[in-house]
Every structure is written in C-alpha cells, then in structure tokens.
Amino acid sequence: MDPSPTTYPLLSYVMSLLPFDGPAFNPQDPSATSSSTDPPHIVNQMPHLSSPNVLSSMIHAVSDVSQTRSFLQNLGPRPDHESVNMARSKLAEIVSSVTKSVEELGLCPRPLEVDLLEWRAFLVSEELEVRKEADKEKRTHKLILQLDEMHEAYEKLLKEAEQRLVKIYENTEKVGVNSQEVEEEVNEDVAMVLQETERRALERVELSGRRIRVLPQAFGKINGLLWLNLFSNQLKVIPEWIAGFGKLEQLNLASNLLESLPISIGLLQNLKDLNVSGNKLTALPDTISHCRSLVGLDVSFNSLSYLPTHLGRYLGNLQRLRIQLNKIRSLPPSIGEMSSLWYLDAHFNELGGLPDEIGRLKKLQFLDLSNNFTELRELPNTLGGLTDLTELYLSNNQICALPDTFGRLEKLMILKLEQNPLVVPPPEIVNQGVEAVKAFMDKRLHDKLEEEERKSSVEGNEDVQAGWLTCSSSWLKTHASDYLAVAVGAPKDTYLESNNDFI
C-alpha cells in the first residue's frame, strides 16, 4: 500500500511521516523528523528535507495520496489478474443471460383477458425483477473490478505526487531555505490586512478576486475572525494552521486551485458555512464530519468520486448540501443521520442509486438527482418516507419505474421526469402532471397491497380447509370403522345397544 522507496523515493519519505493512525505530523516539531524514522540516504542526498517549511509544503502536496491510501487500506489489497479476468468473464455471462431473458419476455403473447396497460406493467415488473437478481449476482464481480480500478488510479496518483515533490524540491534549491524563504511573496492585499490587525481586532476579512497564491503563517494569528472570503484566488493549499480560527463561522474558498483540504479543518467547531466549490478536490478529509455546527456545505464542481463514510455522523445541524458536478458514484448510508437536511443537490454525478437510509430525511424538501445519465436506474422504496419533499428532479437518467411508495409524497409539487425510459407510470400519466403520477402510484400500491392481502387470505383459508378436511376425514374413518364392524358381526358397541330408541 505504501509507495516503494525505490520507485518513489521522495514520496516514500514524506508518506513515512504520515502513518495510517495517530496524530497528524507537525512540521514545526523537530522531534517529528527523528533519525529513527528518516531514511538516511535521502536526507543526505537532499539536505533541504530537514527544513520544516519544505516538509510542510510537501505534506500538503501529497494529502490526496494519504487520504486515498487510508481509503484503500480499508478496502483491501489489489486483486490479482486471474480474479479480475474471472470477474469480467462472469459479468459478460450475466449480461448475456439478462439480455436473453428480457428478449424471451418480450416474445411472450399477451393473454386476451389482460388489459394492454396491465400487461406492459407486468412485463416491466418481470424485467425489473430479472435485472434486480442480475444486479445482486453482479455485485461481487463489480466490486473486484472497481477495487482493481481504484488501485490502478492510486498508482497513477503516486507517479503524479512524486513529480510534484520533485518540483517543490527543485524550486526550494533555487530559492534557498530559511524560516520564510519557501513562501512566496506576500500579496499586497494580505499585507494590508495584517497591518490592519495590528491596529484593531478583525471579525470579517474580504479578499475575493485578489490573485492570492499563498497565505502567510502570520495570517493564522488573526484572533476572533468570524468571516473569511477567499473566493476566486489562486490558492493551491490551505495550511493546517487554519485550525487556529477557532471562532470562524463562514469560510468561502470557492474558485481556487485546491486539490485537498487540511485535516485540521475538523477542528473548526463553530464553522456554519463552508464553500469549496469550483476547485480540484478529489476527496474530502474524514475530519470534515467533525464540523458539528455546519449548516451549509458546498463541495460542488470538483472531482470527488466519493464522500467520507461517516460524513453524516455528526452533521445533524446540516441543512444544505451541494455535491453537484462531481463524479460521485454513491452516497454513504450515514447521510440518513443528517436530520436537519432540507436541500440536497446531487445532479451531474455518476450515482448508481441511493441508500435506503435516504428515507430518514424527514425534513428534506428539495432533491435534485437529474443528469446521472446511464448510472441511475432505480430508486429505493424508502423514498416514500420523504414526507416533506416538495421538489424532485429526476431528468436524464435510466429510471424505468418509480418506487411503489411514490404516492406517499403528498407535498410534492414539482416533478421532472424527462428523458427516462419510464414505463411505470406510463407516459400518458406522466404527461398529466405530478398529481396524476402520485394518484397512479398510490392506486398501484393500494392494488398491490389488496392483491397480497387476498393471496394471504386465500392461503389462510386453504390451510383452514385443509385442517377441517383432515379432522372430518378422521371422524368419518372412526365412525365408518364402527359401522363396518357391526355389519360384519364384530362385537357390538354397548353405547349403541343402550340407545336403540335413537337408531
């Protein structure tokens, strides 16, 4: 899992300072670079590596590798070529089998007594069942291929990170290293803010659109800062010392060049609004879930492929979550713990579905799942639990049928279903608007429940009848045997003899 020292010498050295578990490396702490863990040869060859400033820059530059390493550590080692080839072969077989089954369904003649609309619905239901079973069978094989792809992407990430570190070191050699020499020249606007803090305490700092490339460490000493706007600059790194802004409530880092966020961001316990949209983020630090005061989180327009597993664990106050325009394939089940969430925008991603826990978002009013294209094929039945939902956007997906519980969305007023191969409900119902769709789905669910109840009742009656027949048969056998015994001259029953008047 760790990069090879032979192939990635610089990266291997920097990553050795970032263990899987334990406290984050503090570049200002000389003890963190003890000779017991430093590879001597690389330190001798590259003496500037002993500088805390250089190491700090390098650690920030490989945060994406560190996060990916931790993520893959939980998933396991890369599968071998034989397993990958076998998984591909099995998936091809399953796809072929599904295609054959669907074709056979399409050739089934419609019984004359069955209405055309009902027959279509039946065929769709059968096809969905076939595909659902196939998806279950595919799951294990897909996981193998996805794990292989992740490890392959990790290898590419290692190469890019090594190149970044080499450039950082080469630039350091050109500039020289002292306490502040690795930092670029402080932006004039930032310098003015620092001068202002010497005269009075600042609660709000507005620095949007100033072409800022670096934040000097002195900036982190602004006590009492509540509001910081760094929108539309050229920041590539946010230093770990941002954790010193303990009172910060609003932070706007949108439209910069950030490839990662500092791990220490989780220490901003008072942060209410965080905007990091329009950057180059490929992952979010797990610690972001510790920003318990967050009300609004915007990570849209990045390159995220997943969200932290425990993102929702402590974000019970979060009301607005914007994750659109990423490459996210799934939402973590912990999203169901965001009990205050009323706005969720996830359009233009690669979502293959929603976790069942989505139905626990009782306050959700706005949900945009449009433009997930070929990936989004079905929605969970728990969707019916979103009783406060008023707007739902599902355009440009591959949804064939809405969940049976859809009719329970009583407050739904806006529904967009364009560009979906919908059969349930049929197009003529969809064209009548959201109320017609809700009524159709509500009736469909009611009919299903009635049919299930009828079947259950019939099965119950059959069990009762079977029991009655068993008892009756036993009774008849007993009395028939008595009668036959008398008829053939067997000993007579004393009870019958004493009751001749009734015979």
Coordinates of C-alpha atoms in Angstrom, one line a residue:
M1 CA 0.0 0.0 0.0
D2 CA 2.9 2.4 0.8
P3 CA 4.8 3.7 -2.2
S4 CA 8.1 1.9 -3.0
P5 CA 11.2 3.8 -1.8
T6 CA 13.0 2.6 -5.0
T7 CA 10.3 3.9 -7.4
Y8 CA 9.1 6.9 -5.4
P9 CA 11.9 7.9 -3.1
L10 CA 10.6 11.4 -2.1
L11 CA 7.0 10.3 -1.8
S12 CA 8.0 7.3 0.3
Y13 CA 9.9 9.5 2.6
V14 CA 7.1 12.0 3.0
M15 CA 4.5 9.3 3.5
S16 CA 6.6 7.7 6.2
L17 CA 5.8 10.8 8.2
L18 CA 2.1 10.2 7.8
P19 CA 1.1 6.9 9.4
F20 CA -2.3 5.4 8.9
D21 CA -3.3 6.1 12.5
G22 CA -2.1 8.6 15.1
P23 CA -1.7 12.4 15.3
A24 CA -1.0 14.4 12.2
F25 CA 2.6 15.3 11.5
N26 CA 3.6 18.7 12.8
P27 CA 6.3 20.3 10.6
Q28 CA 7.2 22.8 13.2
D29 CA 8.1 20.0 15.7
P30 CA 11.7 18.9 15.2
S31 CA 11.1 15.7 17.0
A32 CA 8.8 14.6 14.2
T33 CA 11.8 14.1 12.0
S34 CA 13.9 11.9 14.2
S35 CA 16.7 9.8 12.7
S36 CA 14.9 6.7 13.8
T37 CA 12.4 7.0 11.1
D38 CA 14.2 9.1 8.4
P39 CA 15.8 7.2 5.6
P40 CA 19.4 8.4 6.0
H41 CA 20.4 8.2 2.3
I42 CA 17.7 10.5 1.1
V43 CA 18.2 13.0 3.9
N44 CA 22.0 13.1 3.0
Q45 CA 21.2 13.4 -0.7
M46 CA 18.5 16.1 -0.2
P47 CA 19.5 18.2 2.9
H48 CA 16.7 20.7 2.4
L49 CA 14.3 17.9 3.6
S50 CA 15.3 18.7 7.1
S51 CA 13.5 22.1 6.8
P52 CA 10.1 22.2 8.5
N53 CA 8.8 24.6 5.8
V54 CA 9.8 22.3 2.9
L55 CA 8.3 19.3 4.7
S56 CA 5.1 21.2 5.3
S57 CA 4.8 22.1 1.7
M58 CA 5.4 18.5 0.6
I59 CA 3.0 17.1 3.1
H60 CA 0.3 19.4 1.8
A61 CA 1.1 18.3 -1.8
V62 CA 0.5 14.6 -1.0
S63 CA -2.6 14.9 1.1
D64 CA -4.6 13.3 -1.7
V65 CA -2.3 10.3 -1.7
S66 CA -2.6 10.0 2.1
Q67 CA -6.4 10.0 2.0
T68 CA -6.5 7.5 -0.8
R69 CA -4.1 5.3 1.0
S70 CA -6.3 5.2 4.1
F71 CA -9.4 4.6 1.9
L72 CA -7.8 1.7 0.1
Q73 CA -6.4 0.2 3.3
N74 CA -10.0 -0.4 4.4
L75 CA -10.9 -2.0 1.1
G76 CA -8.0 -4.4 0.9
P77 CA -5.2 -5.3 -1.4
R78 CA -5.4 -5.2 -5.2
P79 CA -7.0 -8.3 -6.7
D80 CA -4.7 -10.5 -8.9
H81 CA -5.1 -10.7 -12.7
E82 CA -6.8 -14.1 -12.6
S83 CA -9.5 -12.7 -10.3
V84 CA -10.0 -9.6 -12.5
N85 CA -10.3 -11.7 -15.7
M86 CA -12.7 -14.1 -14.0
A87 CA -14.9 -11.2 -12.8
R88 CA -15.0 -9.7 -16.3
S89 CA -16.0 -13.1 -17.7
K90 CA -18.8 -13.6 -15.2
L91 CA -20.2 -10.2 -15.8
A92 CA -20.3 -10.9 -19.5
E93 CA -22.2 -14.1 -18.8
I94 CA -24.7 -12.4 -16.6
V95 CA -25.3 -9.6 -19.1
S96 CA -25.8 -12.2 -21.9
S97 CA -28.3 -14.1 -19.7
V98 CA -30.2 -11.0 -18.8
T99 CA -30.5 -10.0 -22.5
K100 CA -31.8 -13.4 -23.3
S101 CA -34.4 -13.4 -20.5
V102 CA -35.6 -9.9 -21.5
E103 CA -35.9 -11.0 -25.1
E104 CA -38.0 -14.0 -24.1
L105 CA -40.2 -11.8 -22.0
G106 CA -40.8 -9.5 -25.0
L107 CA -41.9 -12.5 -27.1
C108 CA -44.5 -13.7 -24.5
P109 CA -48.0 -13.4 -26.0
R110 CA -50.5 -11.2 -24.1
P111 CA -53.4 -13.2 -22.7
L112 CA -56.7 -11.9 -24.2
E113 CA -58.3 -11.3 -20.8
V114 CA -55.4 -9.0 -19.7
D115 CA -55.5 -5.3 -20.5
L116 CA -52.6 -3.9 -22.6
L117 CA -51.6 -1.4 -19.9
E118 CA -51.6 -4.1 -17.2
W119 CA -49.6 -6.4 -19.5
R120 CA -47.0 -3.7 -20.0
A121 CA -46.8 -3.1 -16.3
F122 CA -46.4 -6.8 -15.7
L123 CA -43.6 -7.2 -18.3
V124 CA -41.8 -4.2 -16.7
S125 CA -42.2 -5.7 -13.3
E126 CA -40.8 -9.0 -14.5
E127 CA -37.9 -7.3 -16.3
L128 CA -37.1 -5.3 -13.2
E129 CA -37.1 -8.5 -11.2
V130 CA -34.7 -10.2 -13.7
R131 CA -32.4 -7.1 -13.6
K132 CA -32.5 -6.9 -9.8
E133 CA -31.5 -10.5 -9.4
A134 CA -28.8 -10.0 -12.0
D135 CA -27.5 -6.9 -10.2
K136 CA -27.2 -8.9 -7.0
E137 CA -25.2 -11.5 -8.9
K138 CA -23.1 -8.8 -10.5
R139 CA -22.3 -7.1 -7.2
T140 CA -19.3 -9.2 -6.1
H141 CA -17.7 -9.2 -9.6
K142 CA -18.2 -5.5 -9.9
L143 CA -16.6 -4.9 -6.6
I144 CA -13.5 -6.8 -7.7
L145 CA -13.2 -4.7 -10.9
Q146 CA -13.8 -1.4 -9.0
L147 CA -11.2 -2.3 -6.5
D148 CA -8.7 -3.1 -9.3
E149 CA -9.6 0.3 -10.9
M150 CA -9.0 2.1 -7.6
H151 CA -5.6 0.6 -7.2
E152 CA -4.7 1.4 -10.7
A153 CA -5.8 5.0 -10.2
Y154 CA -3.7 5.0 -7.0
E155 CA -0.6 4.0 -8.9
K156 CA -1.2 6.9 -11.2
L157 CA -1.7 9.2 -8.2
L158 CA 1.7 8.1 -6.8
K159 CA 3.5 9.0 -10.0
E160 CA 1.9 12.4 -10.1
A161 CA 2.7 13.0 -6.4
E162 CA 6.3 12.1 -6.9
Q163 CA 6.6 14.6 -9.7
R164 CA 5.0 17.3 -7.6
L165 CA 7.5 16.7 -4.8
V166 CA 10.5 16.8 -7.2
K167 CA 9.3 20.2 -8.5
I168 CA 8.9 21.5 -4.9
Y169 CA 12.4 20.5 -4.0
E170 CA 13.9 21.9 -7.2
N171 CA 12.2 25.2 -6.6
T172 CA 13.5 25.1 -3.0
E173 CA 17.0 24.7 -4.2
K174 CA 16.7 27.7 -6.5
V175 CA 15.1 30.0 -3.8
G176 CA 17.1 28.7 -0.8
V177 CA 15.6 27.7 2.6
N178 CA 15.3 29.8 5.7
S179 CA 12.4 30.4 8.0
Q180 CA 10.2 32.1 5.4
E181 CA 12.1 31.6 2.1
V182 CA 9.9 28.8 0.8
E183 CA 6.9 31.1 1.0
E184 CA 6.1 33.2 -2.0
E185 CA 6.0 37.0 -1.6
V186 CA 3.0 38.1 0.4
N187 CA 0.2 39.5 -1.6
E188 CA -0.2 43.3 -1.1
D189 CA -3.9 42.9 0.0
V190 CA -3.0 40.3 2.5
A191 CA -0.2 42.5 3.8
M192 CA -2.7 45.4 4.3
V193 CA -5.0 43.1 6.3
L194 CA -2.1 42.0 8.5
Q195 CA -1.2 45.7 9.1
E196 CA -4.9 46.4 9.9
T197 CA -4.9 43.6 12.6
E198 CA -2.1 45.4 14.4
R199 CA -4.4 48.4 15.0
R200 CA -7.7 46.6 15.7
A201 CA -9.3 43.2 16.0
L202 CA -11.0 42.0 12.8
E203 CA -14.0 39.8 12.6
R204 CA -14.5 40.0 8.8
V205 CA -11.9 39.7 6.1
E206 CA -12.9 40.2 2.4
L207 CA -10.1 39.0 0.0
S208 CA -12.0 37.7 -3.0
G209 CA -10.5 38.1 -6.5
R210 CA -7.1 39.3 -5.4
R211 CA -4.9 36.6 -7.1
I212 CA -3.6 35.4 -3.8
R213 CA -1.4 32.4 -4.2
V214 CA -0.3 31.7 -0.6
L215 CA -1.4 32.6 2.9
P216 CA 1.5 33.6 5.2
Q217 CA 1.6 32.0 8.6
A218 CA 1.1 35.4 10.3
F219 CA -2.4 35.4 8.8
G220 CA -3.3 32.5 11.0
K221 CA -2.8 34.7 14.1
I222 CA -5.8 36.9 13.4
N223 CA -7.8 36.3 16.6
G224 CA -11.5 36.4 16.7
L225 CA -12.1 36.0 12.9
L226 CA -15.7 35.1 12.2
W227 CA -16.0 35.6 8.4
L228 CA -13.3 34.9 5.7
N229 CA -13.9 35.2 2.0
L230 CA -11.1 34.0 -0.3
F231 CA -13.3 33.4 -3.3
S232 CA -11.7 33.4 -6.8
N233 CA -8.0 33.4 -6.0
Q234 CA -5.1 31.1 -6.9
L235 CA -4.7 29.2 -3.7
K236 CA -3.4 25.6 -4.1
V237 CA -3.0 24.9 -0.4
I238 CA -4.8 25.8 2.8
P239 CA -2.4 25.5 5.7
E240 CA -3.0 23.3 8.7
W241 CA -2.8 26.3 10.9
I242 CA -6.3 27.3 9.8
A243 CA -7.4 25.3 12.8
G244 CA -6.4 28.4 14.8
F245 CA -9.5 30.2 13.6
G246 CA -11.5 28.6 16.4
K247 CA -14.3 31.2 16.2
L248 CA -14.7 31.1 12.4
E249 CA -18.3 30.7 11.3
Q250 CA -18.2 31.3 7.5
L251 CA -15.4 30.3 5.1
N252 CA -15.5 30.8 1.3
L253 CA -12.7 29.0 -0.6
A254 CA -14.7 28.7 -3.9
S255 CA -13.0 29.0 -7.3
N256 CA -9.4 28.4 -6.3
L257 CA -6.9 25.7 -7.2
L258 CA -7.2 23.5 -4.2
E259 CA -6.5 19.8 -4.6
S260 CA -7.1 18.9 -1.0
L261 CA -8.3 20.4 2.3
P262 CA -6.3 20.3 5.6
I263 CA -7.0 17.5 8.0
S264 CA -7.2 20.1 10.8
I265 CA -10.4 21.6 9.2
G266 CA -12.3 19.3 11.6
L267 CA -11.2 21.5 14.5
L268 CA -13.4 24.4 13.2
Q269 CA -16.2 23.6 15.7
N270 CA -18.0 26.9 15.1
L271 CA -18.0 26.8 11.3
K272 CA -21.5 27.1 9.9
D273 CA -21.0 27.7 6.2
L274 CA -18.2 26.1 4.1
N275 CA -17.9 26.7 0.4
V276 CA -15.1 24.9 -1.5
S277 CA -16.9 24.6 -4.9
G278 CA -15.0 25.1 -8.1
N279 CA -11.7 23.6 -7.0
K280 CA -9.8 20.4 -7.9
L281 CA -10.7 18.3 -4.9
T282 CA -10.6 14.6 -5.4
A283 CA -11.5 13.7 -1.8
L284 CA -12.7 15.3 1.4
P285 CA -10.9 14.7 4.7
D286 CA -12.8 12.4 7.0
T287 CA -12.4 15.0 9.7
I288 CA -14.9 17.3 7.9
S289 CA -17.6 15.3 9.6
H290 CA -16.4 16.8 13.0
C291 CA -17.5 20.3 11.9
R292 CA -20.6 19.8 14.0
S293 CA -22.0 23.4 13.6
L294 CA -22.2 23.2 9.8
V295 CA -25.5 24.4 8.3
G296 CA -24.4 24.8 4.7
L297 CA -21.7 22.7 2.8
D298 CA -21.0 23.3 -0.9
V299 CA -18.4 20.9 -2.5
S300 CA -19.9 21.2 -6.0
F301 CA -17.9 21.4 -9.2
N302 CA -14.9 19.3 -8.1
S303 CA -13.6 15.9 -9.0
L304 CA -14.9 13.9 -6.0
S305 CA -15.7 10.3 -6.6
Y306 CA -17.0 9.5 -3.1
L307 CA -17.9 11.2 0.1
P308 CA -16.4 10.3 3.6
T309 CA -18.1 7.2 5.0
H310 CA -19.1 9.0 8.2
L311 CA -19.9 12.4 6.7
G312 CA -23.4 12.5 8.3
R313 CA -22.4 11.1 11.7
Y314 CA -22.1 14.4 13.5
L315 CA -23.7 16.7 11.0
G316 CA -27.2 16.7 12.5
N317 CA -27.4 20.5 12.0
L318 CA -26.6 20.5 8.3
Q319 CA -29.5 22.0 6.3
R320 CA -28.0 22.4 2.8
L321 CA -25.7 20.0 0.9
R322 CA -24.5 20.7 -2.6
I323 CA -22.4 18.0 -4.3
Q324 CA -23.4 18.5 -7.9
L325 CA -21.0 18.4 -10.8
N326 CA -18.7 15.7 -9.4
K327 CA -18.0 12.1 -10.1
I328 CA -19.7 10.6 -7.0
R329 CA -20.9 7.1 -7.5
S330 CA -22.8 6.5 -4.2
L331 CA -23.9 8.3 -1.1
P332 CA -22.8 7.0 2.3
P333 CA -25.6 5.5 4.5
S334 CA -24.6 8.0 7.2
I335 CA -26.4 10.7 5.1
G336 CA -29.6 9.4 6.8
E337 CA -28.3 10.9 10.1
M338 CA -28.5 14.5 8.7
S339 CA -31.8 15.0 10.5
S340 CA -32.0 18.8 9.6
L341 CA -31.2 18.5 5.9
W342 CA -33.8 20.1 3.7
Y343 CA -31.8 20.8 0.5
L344 CA -29.7 18.2 -1.4
D345 CA -28.4 18.8 -4.9
A346 CA -26.6 15.8 -6.5
H347 CA -27.2 16.4 -10.2
F348 CA -24.4 15.7 -12.8
N349 CA -22.7 12.9 -10.9
E350 CA -22.4 9.1 -11.5
L351 CA -24.8 7.9 -8.9
G352 CA -25.9 4.3 -9.3
G353 CA -28.6 4.6 -6.7
L354 CA -29.5 5.9 -3.3
P355 CA -29.0 4.2 0.1
D356 CA -32.2 3.1 1.9
E357 CA -31.3 5.5 4.7
I358 CA -32.3 8.4 2.4
G359 CA -35.9 7.8 3.6
R360 CA -34.9 9.0 7.1
L361 CA -34.5 12.6 5.9
K362 CA -38.0 13.7 7.1
K363 CA -37.3 17.4 6.6
L364 CA -35.9 17.1 3.0
Q365 CA -37.8 19.5 0.7
F366 CA -35.5 19.7 -2.4
L367 CA -33.8 16.8 -4.1
D368 CA -32.1 17.0 -7.4
L369 CA -30.8 13.7 -8.9
S370 CA -31.0 14.7 -12.6
N371 CA -28.3 14.1 -15.1
N372 CA -26.8 11.0 -13.6
F373 CA -27.5 9.5 -17.0
T374 CA -26.8 5.8 -17.6
E375 CA -25.9 5.1 -13.9
L376 CA -29.2 5.9 -12.1
R377 CA -31.7 3.1 -12.9
E378 CA -33.9 2.8 -9.8
L379 CA -34.9 4.5 -6.6
P380 CA -35.4 2.8 -3.2
N381 CA -38.9 2.2 -1.8
T382 CA -37.8 4.3 1.3
L383 CA -38.1 7.4 -0.9
G384 CA -41.8 7.4 0.2
G385 CA -40.5 8.4 3.6
L386 CA -39.6 11.9 2.4
T387 CA -42.9 13.3 3.5
D388 CA -41.9 16.9 3.3
L389 CA -40.5 16.7 -0.2
T390 CA -41.8 19.5 -2.5
E391 CA -39.4 19.4 -5.4
L392 CA -37.9 16.3 -7.1
Y393 CA -35.7 16.4 -10.2
L394 CA -35.0 13.1 -12.0
S395 CA -34.5 14.1 -15.6
N396 CA -31.9 12.4 -17.8
N397 CA -31.5 9.1 -16.0
Q398 CA -32.4 5.5 -16.8
I399 CA -35.3 5.0 -14.4
C400 CA -37.9 2.5 -15.7
A401 CA -40.2 2.6 -12.7
L402 CA -40.8 4.8 -9.8
P403 CA -40.9 3.1 -6.4
D404 CA -44.2 1.7 -5.2
T405 CA -44.2 4.2 -2.3
F406 CA -44.1 7.2 -4.5
G407 CA -47.7 8.1 -3.9
R408 CA -46.9 8.9 -0.3
L409 CA -45.1 12.1 -1.3
E410 CA -48.2 14.1 -0.6
K411 CA -46.4 17.5 -0.5
L412 CA -44.6 17.0 -3.9
M413 CA -45.4 20.0 -6.2
I414 CA -42.6 19.9 -8.8
L415 CA -41.6 16.7 -10.5
K416 CA -39.2 16.5 -13.5
L417 CA -39.0 13.1 -15.3
E418 CA -37.9 14.0 -18.8
Q419 CA -35.5 11.7 -20.7
N420 CA -36.2 8.5 -18.7
P421 CA -37.4 5.1 -20.2
L422 CA -40.3 5.2 -17.8
V423 CA -43.0 2.5 -18.0
V424 CA -44.4 2.8 -14.5
P425 CA -46.1 5.2 -14.6
P426 CA -46.7 5.2 -18.4
P427 CA -46.0 8.3 -20.4
E428 CA -49.7 9.3 -20.7
I429 CA -49.9 9.5 -16.9
V430 CA -46.6 11.4 -16.6
N431 CA -47.8 14.0 -19.2
Q432 CA -50.8 14.8 -16.9
G433 CA -48.5 16.1 -14.2
V434 CA -47.3 15.4 -10.7
E435 CA -50.8 14.9 -9.1
A436 CA -51.7 12.3 -11.7
V437 CA -48.4 10.5 -11.1
K438 CA -48.9 10.4 -7.4
A439 CA -52.5 9.2 -7.8
F440 CA -51.4 6.4 -10.2
M441 CA -48.6 5.2 -7.9
D442 CA -50.9 5.4 -4.9
K443 CA -53.5 3.3 -6.6
R444 CA -50.8 0.9 -7.8
L445 CA -49.5 0.4 -4.3
H446 CA -53.1 0.0 -3.0
D447 CA -53.9 -2.6 -5.6
K448 CA -50.7 -4.5 -4.8
L449 CA -51.5 -4.5 -1.1
E450 CA -55.0 -5.7 -1.8
E451 CA -53.7 -8.4 -4.0
E452 CA -51.2 -9.5 -1.4
E453 CA -53.9 -9.5 1.3
R454 CA -56.2 -11.5 -1.0
K455 CA -53.5 -14.1 -1.6
S456 CA -52.7 -14.2 2.1
S457 CA -56.4 -14.7 2.8
V458 CA -56.8 -17.5 0.2
E459 CA -53.7 -19.3 1.5
G460 CA -55.1 -18.9 5.1
N461 CA -58.5 -20.3 4.0
E462 CA -56.8 -23.2 2.2
D463 CA -54.9 -24.0 5.4
V464 CA -58.1 -23.9 7.5
Q465 CA -60.0 -26.0 4.9
A466 CA -57.1 -28.5 4.8
G467 CA -57.2 -28.7 8.6
W468 CA -61.1 -29.2 8.6
L469 CA -60.8 -31.8 6.0
T470 CA -58.2 -33.7 8.0
C471 CA -60.4 -33.6 11.1
S472 CA -63.5 -34.6 9.1
S473 CA -61.7 -37.4 7.4
S474 CA -60.5 -38.7 10.8
W475 CA -64.1 -38.5 12.2
L476 CA -65.5 -40.4 9.1
K477 CA -62.9 -43.1 9.3
T478 CA -63.6 -43.6 13.0
H479 CA -67.4 -43.9 12.6
A480 CA -67.2 -45.8 9.3
S481 CA -65.0 -48.4 11.0
D482 CA -67.5 -48.8 13.8
Y483 CA -70.3 -49.3 11.3
L484 CA -68.4 -51.8 9.3
A485 CA -67.5 -53.7 12.5
V486 CA -71.2 -54.1 13.3
A487 CA -72.1 -55.0 9.7
V488 CA -69.6 -58.0 9.6
G489 CA -70.6 -59.3 13.0
A490 CA -68.0 -57.8 15.2
P491 CA -68.7 -57.2 18.9
K492 CA -71.4 -54.6 19.3
D493 CA -70.8 -51.2 20.9
T494 CA -72.5 -51.1 24.3
Y495 CA -73.4 -47.4 23.8
L496 CA -75.4 -48.2 20.6
E497 CA -77.1 -51.1 22.4
S498 CA -78.2 -48.9 25.2
N499 CA -79.6 -46.3 22.8
N500 CA -81.6 -48.4 20.4
D501 CA -84.5 -46.0 20.5
F502 CA -82.5 -43.4 18.6
I503 CA -81.4 -45.7 15.8

